[in-house]
Amino acid sequence: MPMIVLTTLARVEVTTGTRALVTGASSGIGRALAQKLAQRGARVGLAARSVDQLESLAAELPGGPHLVLPCDVAVRADVETAVARFVAQTGGGIELVVANAGIAHYGPFRELAPELVERMTQVNWLGTVWTVRAALEPMVAAGRGHVVIVSSGAAQRSFPDAAVYGATKAAQRAFGEALRHELDGTGVSLTVAYPGEIATSLHDHEKATMPVWYHGDARASPPDELADAILDAVARDRRAVAYPRVVGLLGVAHGISPRLADTVLRRLRGPSAAPRRD
Ligand SMILES: NC(=O)c1ccc[n+]([C@@H]2O[C@H](COP(=O)([O-])OP(=O)(O)OC[C@H]3O[C@@H](n4cnc5c(N)ncnc54)[C@H](OP(=O)(O)O)[C@@H]3O)[C@@H](O)[C@H]2O)c1
């Protein structure tokens, strides 16, 4: 006879009074998420290093009061302090945390400075771990909450000249996939977001040296559309959200056969996206 297993369903619908902390809120995707959250009535914790940008964002967001949380996500103590401050100042709770802060350094692996390898690892991967780790305890104690990890389409299928960046994003994916199951029954859930090319400042420092396969600017999707897709995925408690949809399709193709994904990529992005034929 089939056994029916009842689990605690966790749904966080962002509404008036929802307490949400976003890392990397000073620009791009994090900023768009903070705006969408505030528009829906959330009280938002804005974490990043650029305090001036966070303060002007806090001043222009509706509702609030919103909290500026200066922090380098690569520094565990910084993240723990930021989350603790947010929880203390919002009455002892947090319903949503978005581990979004990230950096990118593209280029051939053999030419990538080891310091940049370390920095991407510390910010993208460990920064995610410290953020989620700090926010989980108050959520689990309350029996309710939702974690969002902003990974990348590069975690579904990584690209040449972005080997280390892709590896940090794949680490986020593996972490999130396991943790979502681990949290079963706690009332806390988790969604991993897989953005494609989004129009932000992520690559501003390396525009002149981006790989040929990168389309970027003209064809990049607006961050506010991605933010809507992420909040919709949270409300539906989806394990993953890929945006735009082609990112998810590429992930499916790669899952079936990396060689099939090579062919798709060569058609979509030219030979530099998958130069090796075997
Ligand atoms: N744009 C894309 O095409 C794309 C595609 C896939 C995935 N993503 C991912 O989306 C996330 C957000 O990137 P974005 O595109 O919005 O880029 P962005 O406009 O450059 O924003 C990056 C954010 O991360 C923050 N940040 C960077 N290093 C930090 C650190 N050490 N501590 C705290 N905050 C830090 C930045 O703030 P401060 O500099 O003020 O600290 C900024 O707010 C990243 O994880 C990125 O990998 C982006």
Short mmCIF file of C-alpha atoms and ligand atoms in Angstrom, two decimals:
data_model
loop_
_atom_site.label_atom_id
_atom_site.label_comp_id
_atom_site.label_asym_id
_atom_site.label_seq_id
_atom_site.Cartn_x
_atom_site.Cartn_y
_atom_site.Cartn_z
CA MET A 1 0.00 0.00 0.00
CA PRO A 2 1.46 3.42 -0.95
CA MET A 3 2.53 5.51 2.02
CA ILE A 4 1.46 9.15 2.14
CA VAL A 5 4.13 11.36 3.65
CA LEU A 6 2.98 14.70 4.99
CA THR A 7 5.57 17.45 5.07
CA THR A 8 5.33 21.02 6.28
CA LEU A 9 4.68 23.17 3.24
CA ALA A 10 6.63 26.40 3.27
CA ARG A 11 5.21 29.26 1.26
CA VAL A 12 6.50 32.80 1.64
CA GLU A 13 4.22 35.22 -0.21
CA VAL A 14 5.90 38.60 -0.05
CA THR A 15 3.44 41.04 1.42
CA THR A 16 3.20 43.92 3.88
CA GLY A 17 5.54 43.32 6.76
CA THR A 18 7.60 40.51 5.16
CA ARG A 19 11.17 40.83 6.40
CA ALA A 20 13.61 40.26 3.55
CA LEU A 21 17.38 40.63 3.37
CA VAL A 22 19.14 40.92 0.00
CA THR A 23 22.92 40.79 -0.47
CA GLY A 24 24.36 42.72 -3.38
CA ALA A 25 21.47 45.18 -3.10
CA SER A 26 23.51 48.19 -4.22
CA SER A 27 23.19 47.41 -7.93
CA GLY A 28 21.77 45.21 -10.69
CA ILE A 29 19.69 42.17 -9.77
CA GLY A 30 19.87 42.77 -6.01
CA ARG A 31 18.75 46.35 -6.40
CA ALA A 32 15.83 45.28 -8.64
CA LEU A 33 14.84 42.63 -6.10
CA ALA A 34 14.94 45.19 -3.27
CA GLN A 35 12.68 47.49 -5.30
CA LYS A 36 10.16 44.72 -6.04
CA LEU A 37 10.17 43.60 -2.42
CA ALA A 38 9.59 47.12 -1.12
CA GLN A 39 6.81 47.68 -3.67
CA ARG A 40 5.07 44.61 -2.25
CA GLY A 41 5.30 45.98 1.28
CA ALA A 42 8.37 44.14 2.57
CA ARG A 43 10.80 45.63 5.00
CA VAL A 44 14.14 45.16 3.25
CA GLY A 45 17.67 44.70 4.56
CA LEU A 46 20.08 46.09 1.97
CA ALA A 47 23.51 44.47 2.21
CA ALA A 48 26.62 45.31 0.16
CA ARG A 49 29.88 47.27 0.46
CA SER A 50 28.81 50.51 -1.28
CA VAL A 51 27.12 52.29 1.59
CA ASP A 52 26.31 55.48 -0.37
CA GLN A 53 24.41 53.50 -3.00
CA LEU A 54 22.56 51.52 -0.34
CA GLU A 55 21.58 54.71 1.50
CA SER A 56 20.21 56.41 -1.59
CA LEU A 57 18.31 53.23 -2.49
CA ALA A 58 16.87 52.99 1.05
CA ALA A 59 15.71 56.61 0.79
CA GLU A 60 13.91 56.07 -2.50
CA LEU A 61 12.20 52.73 -1.70
CA PRO A 62 8.53 52.83 -0.73
CA GLY A 63 7.46 51.68 2.74
CA GLY A 64 10.08 50.75 5.26
CA PRO A 65 11.96 51.69 7.26
CA HIS A 66 14.52 49.73 5.27
CA LEU A 67 17.88 48.88 6.71
CA VAL A 68 21.30 49.62 5.24
CA LEU A 69 23.67 46.77 6.13
CA PRO A 70 27.27 47.48 5.12
CA CYS A 71 28.97 44.16 4.61
CA ASP A 72 31.54 42.24 2.61
CA VAL A 73 29.96 38.82 2.12
CA ALA A 74 33.41 37.25 1.86
CA VAL A 75 33.94 38.06 5.55
CA ARG A 76 31.89 35.68 7.68
CA ALA A 77 31.79 38.00 10.70
CA ASP A 78 30.50 40.85 8.50
CA VAL A 79 27.63 38.71 7.23
CA GLU A 80 26.76 37.41 10.69
CA THR A 81 26.67 40.95 12.06
CA ALA A 82 24.52 42.19 9.18
CA VAL A 83 21.97 39.39 9.55
CA ALA A 84 21.89 39.72 13.36
CA ARG A 85 21.34 43.49 13.08
CA PHE A 86 18.51 42.97 10.63
CA VAL A 87 16.82 40.32 12.74
CA ALA A 88 17.16 42.39 15.92
CA GLN A 89 15.84 45.57 14.34
CA THR A 90 12.86 43.95 12.63
CA GLY A 91 11.47 42.42 15.78
CA GLY A 92 13.39 39.15 15.84
CA GLY A 93 12.61 37.57 12.53
CA ILE A 94 13.40 37.16 8.85
CA GLU A 95 11.18 35.47 6.28
CA LEU A 96 13.29 35.78 3.14
CA VAL A 97 17.02 35.92 2.44
CA VAL A 98 18.50 36.35 -1.02
CA ALA A 99 22.16 35.39 -1.41
CA ASN A 100 22.79 37.41 -4.54
CA ALA A 101 26.10 39.28 -4.13
CA GLY A 102 28.61 38.21 -6.74
CA ILE A 103 31.48 39.15 -9.01
CA ALA A 104 32.76 37.90 -12.34
CA HIS A 105 36.20 37.74 -13.91
CA TYR A 106 36.23 36.14 -17.33
CA GLY A 107 39.20 35.15 -19.46
CA PRO A 108 41.30 32.07 -20.23
CA PHE A 109 41.98 30.15 -17.04
CA ARG A 110 45.75 30.12 -17.60
CA GLU A 111 45.74 33.93 -17.69
CA LEU A 112 43.48 34.42 -14.67
CA ALA A 113 45.36 35.85 -11.68
CA PRO A 114 45.20 33.46 -8.71
CA GLU A 115 43.96 36.37 -6.55
CA LEU A 116 40.87 36.61 -8.77
CA VAL A 117 40.28 32.87 -8.43
CA GLU A 118 40.37 33.30 -4.65
CA ARG A 119 38.17 36.39 -4.68
CA MET A 120 35.44 34.78 -6.83
CA THR A 121 35.52 31.74 -4.56
CA GLN A 122 35.27 33.88 -1.43
CA VAL A 123 32.50 36.19 -2.69
CA ASN A 124 30.35 33.97 -4.90
CA TRP A 125 30.66 30.65 -3.13
CA LEU A 126 31.67 31.28 0.48
CA GLY A 127 29.68 34.53 0.57
CA THR A 128 26.59 32.46 -0.25
CA VAL A 129 27.39 29.92 2.44
CA TRP A 130 27.92 32.58 5.12
CA THR A 131 24.72 34.40 4.16
CA VAL A 132 22.54 31.31 4.16
CA ARG A 133 24.16 29.96 7.33
CA ALA A 134 23.51 33.18 9.24
CA ALA A 135 19.89 33.54 8.13
CA LEU A 136 18.84 29.90 8.53
CA GLU A 137 18.87 29.71 12.32
CA PRO A 138 16.22 32.42 12.94
CA MET A 139 14.12 30.98 10.12
CA VAL A 140 14.25 27.41 11.39
CA ALA A 141 13.54 28.64 14.94
CA ALA A 142 10.41 30.38 13.63
CA GLY A 143 9.48 27.35 11.49
CA ARG A 144 9.06 29.56 8.44
CA GLY A 145 11.20 31.18 5.80
CA HIS A 146 12.62 31.03 2.30
CA VAL A 147 16.18 31.13 0.98
CA VAL A 148 17.00 32.28 -2.55
CA ILE A 149 20.42 31.61 -4.05
CA VAL A 150 21.22 33.61 -7.17
CA SER A 151 23.41 31.23 -9.15
CA SER A 152 23.72 31.48 -12.95
CA GLY A 153 22.93 29.73 -16.20
CA ALA A 154 26.67 28.99 -16.04
CA ALA A 155 25.79 26.44 -13.33
CA GLN A 156 23.57 24.57 -15.79
CA ARG A 157 26.25 24.57 -18.46
CA SER A 158 29.59 26.32 -18.01
CA PHE A 159 31.36 28.22 -20.75
CA PRO A 160 34.96 28.55 -21.92
CA ASP A 161 36.70 31.64 -20.51
CA ALA A 162 34.43 31.47 -17.49
CA ALA A 163 35.68 28.23 -15.93
CA VAL A 164 36.22 29.56 -12.41
CA TYR A 165 33.13 31.79 -12.41
CA GLY A 166 31.09 28.79 -13.64
CA ALA A 167 32.59 26.61 -10.92
CA THR A 168 31.53 29.05 -8.17
CA LYS A 169 28.03 29.13 -9.64
CA ALA A 170 27.88 25.33 -9.88
CA ALA A 171 28.94 25.17 -6.22
CA GLN A 172 25.93 27.34 -5.35
CA ARG A 173 23.70 25.00 -7.34
CA ALA A 174 24.97 21.85 -5.62
CA PHE A 175 24.67 23.50 -2.21
CA GLY A 176 21.13 24.69 -2.83
CA GLU A 177 19.89 21.42 -4.31
CA ALA A 178 21.04 19.44 -1.28
CA LEU A 179 19.99 22.02 1.29
CA ARG A 180 16.42 22.23 -0.04
CA HIS A 181 16.01 18.53 0.74
CA GLU A 182 17.81 18.88 4.08
CA LEU A 183 15.34 21.56 5.14
CA ASP A 184 12.33 19.34 4.48
CA GLY A 185 9.91 19.52 7.38
CA THR A 186 11.48 22.63 8.94
CA GLY A 187 9.05 25.11 7.39
CA VAL A 188 11.98 26.71 5.56
CA SER A 189 12.42 26.27 1.84
CA LEU A 190 14.90 27.20 -0.86
CA THR A 191 14.96 28.25 -4.50
CA VAL A 192 17.99 28.46 -6.77
CA ALA A 193 17.82 31.11 -9.51
CA TYR A 194 19.63 30.62 -12.81
CA PRO A 195 19.80 33.93 -14.67
CA GLY A 196 21.05 34.16 -18.24
CA GLU A 197 22.54 37.41 -19.50
CA ILE A 198 21.02 40.23 -17.47
CA ALA A 199 21.66 43.95 -18.05
CA THR A 200 23.68 44.92 -14.96
CA SER A 201 27.15 46.21 -14.05
CA LEU A 202 28.58 42.71 -13.51
CA HIS A 203 30.99 42.87 -16.46
CA ASP A 204 31.55 46.62 -16.66
CA HIS A 205 35.19 46.24 -15.64
CA GLU A 206 35.92 43.74 -18.43
CA LYS A 207 33.72 44.87 -21.30
CA ALA A 208 36.63 45.14 -23.72
CA THR A 209 37.77 41.57 -23.11
CA MET A 210 34.52 39.60 -22.97
CA PRO A 211 34.49 36.29 -24.88
CA VAL A 212 33.02 36.33 -28.39
CA TRP A 213 30.13 34.03 -27.34
CA TYR A 214 28.92 36.63 -24.82
CA HIS A 215 26.06 38.69 -26.26
CA GLY A 216 25.57 41.01 -23.30
CA ASP A 217 24.21 44.49 -23.44
CA ALA A 218 21.88 44.67 -26.45
CA ARG A 219 20.29 41.26 -25.89
CA ALA A 220 20.49 41.09 -22.09
CA SER A 221 17.24 40.81 -20.11
CA PRO A 222 16.15 43.58 -17.71
CA PRO A 223 16.87 42.80 -14.05
CA ASP A 224 13.34 43.73 -12.96
CA GLU A 225 11.85 40.94 -15.11
CA LEU A 226 14.21 38.48 -13.44
CA ALA A 227 13.26 39.87 -10.02
CA ASP A 228 9.56 39.25 -10.78
CA ALA A 229 10.36 35.69 -11.91
CA ILE A 230 12.31 35.04 -8.69
CA LEU A 231 9.57 36.34 -6.39
CA ASP A 232 6.99 34.31 -8.32
CA ALA A 233 9.16 31.20 -7.83
CA VAL A 234 9.34 31.93 -4.09
CA ALA A 235 5.56 32.28 -3.84
CA ARG A 236 5.17 28.91 -5.63
CA ASP A 237 7.99 27.33 -3.62
CA ARG A 238 9.75 26.22 -6.80
CA ARG A 239 13.12 24.52 -6.43
CA ALA A 240 14.55 26.43 -9.39
CA VAL A 241 13.88 29.35 -11.66
CA ALA A 242 15.72 29.84 -14.94
CA TYR A 243 15.33 33.17 -16.68
CA PRO A 244 15.11 33.72 -19.60
CA ARG A 245 13.63 30.32 -20.41
CA VAL A 246 16.35 29.38 -22.88
CA VAL A 247 18.67 28.95 -19.88
CA GLY A 248 16.50 26.13 -18.55
CA LEU A 249 16.29 24.54 -22.00
CA LEU A 250 20.09 24.61 -22.31
CA GLY A 251 20.31 22.94 -18.90
CA VAL A 252 17.93 20.20 -20.09
CA ALA A 253 19.96 19.70 -23.29
CA HIS A 254 23.20 19.49 -21.31
CA GLY A 255 21.59 17.01 -18.88
CA ILE A 256 20.60 14.75 -21.77
CA SER A 257 23.95 15.05 -23.53
CA PRO A 258 26.76 17.63 -23.21
CA ARG A 259 27.47 17.03 -26.89
CA LEU A 260 23.89 18.04 -27.73
CA ALA A 261 24.39 21.21 -25.68
CA ASP A 262 27.63 21.86 -27.61
CA THR A 263 25.67 21.75 -30.87
CA VAL A 264 22.91 24.01 -29.52
CA LEU A 265 25.48 26.49 -28.20
CA ARG A 266 27.44 26.59 -31.46
CA ARG A 267 24.20 27.45 -33.26
CA LEU A 268 23.15 30.07 -30.74
CA ARG A 269 26.51 31.60 -29.84
CA GLY A 270 29.00 30.57 -32.51
CA PRO A 271 32.01 28.25 -32.39
CA SER A 272 33.74 30.00 -29.45
CA ALA A 273 31.00 28.74 -27.10
CA ALA A 274 32.01 25.09 -27.66
CA PRO A 275 35.13 24.92 -29.82
CA ARG A 276 36.09 21.31 -29.16
CA ARG A 277 34.33 18.70 -31.30
CA ASP A 278 34.39 15.22 -29.84
N1 LIG B 1 24.25 40.00 -14.83
C1 LIG B 1 24.23 38.77 -15.30
O1 LIG B 1 24.21 38.57 -16.53
C2 LIG B 1 24.17 37.60 -14.36
C3 LIG B 1 23.90 36.33 -14.91
C4 LIG B 1 23.87 35.23 -14.06
C5 LIG B 1 24.07 35.39 -12.71
N2 LIG B 1 24.33 36.63 -12.19
C6 LIG B 1 24.57 36.74 -10.76
O2 LIG B 1 23.73 37.73 -10.21
C7 LIG B 1 24.32 38.23 -9.01
C8 LIG B 1 24.22 39.74 -9.00
O3 LIG B 1 25.02 40.27 -10.04
P1 LIG B 1 24.57 41.51 -10.94
O4 LIG B 1 24.49 41.01 -12.34
O5 LIG B 1 23.42 42.20 -10.35
O6 LIG B 1 25.91 42.38 -10.88
P2 LIG B 1 26.20 43.83 -10.28
O7 LIG B 1 25.29 44.83 -10.87
O8 LIG B 1 27.67 44.02 -10.46
O9 LIG B 1 25.86 43.66 -8.73
C9 LIG B 1 26.66 42.90 -7.90
C10 LIG B 1 26.27 43.18 -6.47
O10 LIG B 1 27.06 42.34 -5.61
C11 LIG B 1 27.65 43.17 -4.62
N3 LIG B 1 28.92 42.64 -4.18
C12 LIG B 1 30.01 42.34 -4.91
N4 LIG B 1 31.00 41.90 -4.12
C13 LIG B 1 30.51 41.95 -2.85
C14 LIG B 1 31.05 41.64 -1.59
N5 LIG B 1 32.31 41.17 -1.44
N6 LIG B 1 30.29 41.80 -0.49
C15 LIG B 1 29.03 42.27 -0.62
N7 LIG B 1 28.46 42.57 -1.77
C16 LIG B 1 29.20 42.42 -2.88
C17 LIG B 1 27.82 44.53 -5.28
O11 LIG B 1 27.83 45.54 -4.28
P3 LIG B 1 29.12 46.31 -3.74
O12 LIG B 1 30.08 46.41 -4.86
O13 LIG B 1 28.53 47.58 -3.27
O14 LIG B 1 29.62 45.48 -2.60
C18 LIG B 1 26.53 44.62 -6.08
O15 LIG B 1 25.49 45.08 -5.29
C19 LIG B 1 25.76 37.69 -9.00
O16 LIG B 1 25.84 36.62 -8.08
C20 LIG B 1 25.98 37.19 -10.41
O17 LIG B 1 26.90 36.13 -10.46
C21 LIG B 1 24.37 37.73 -12.99
#
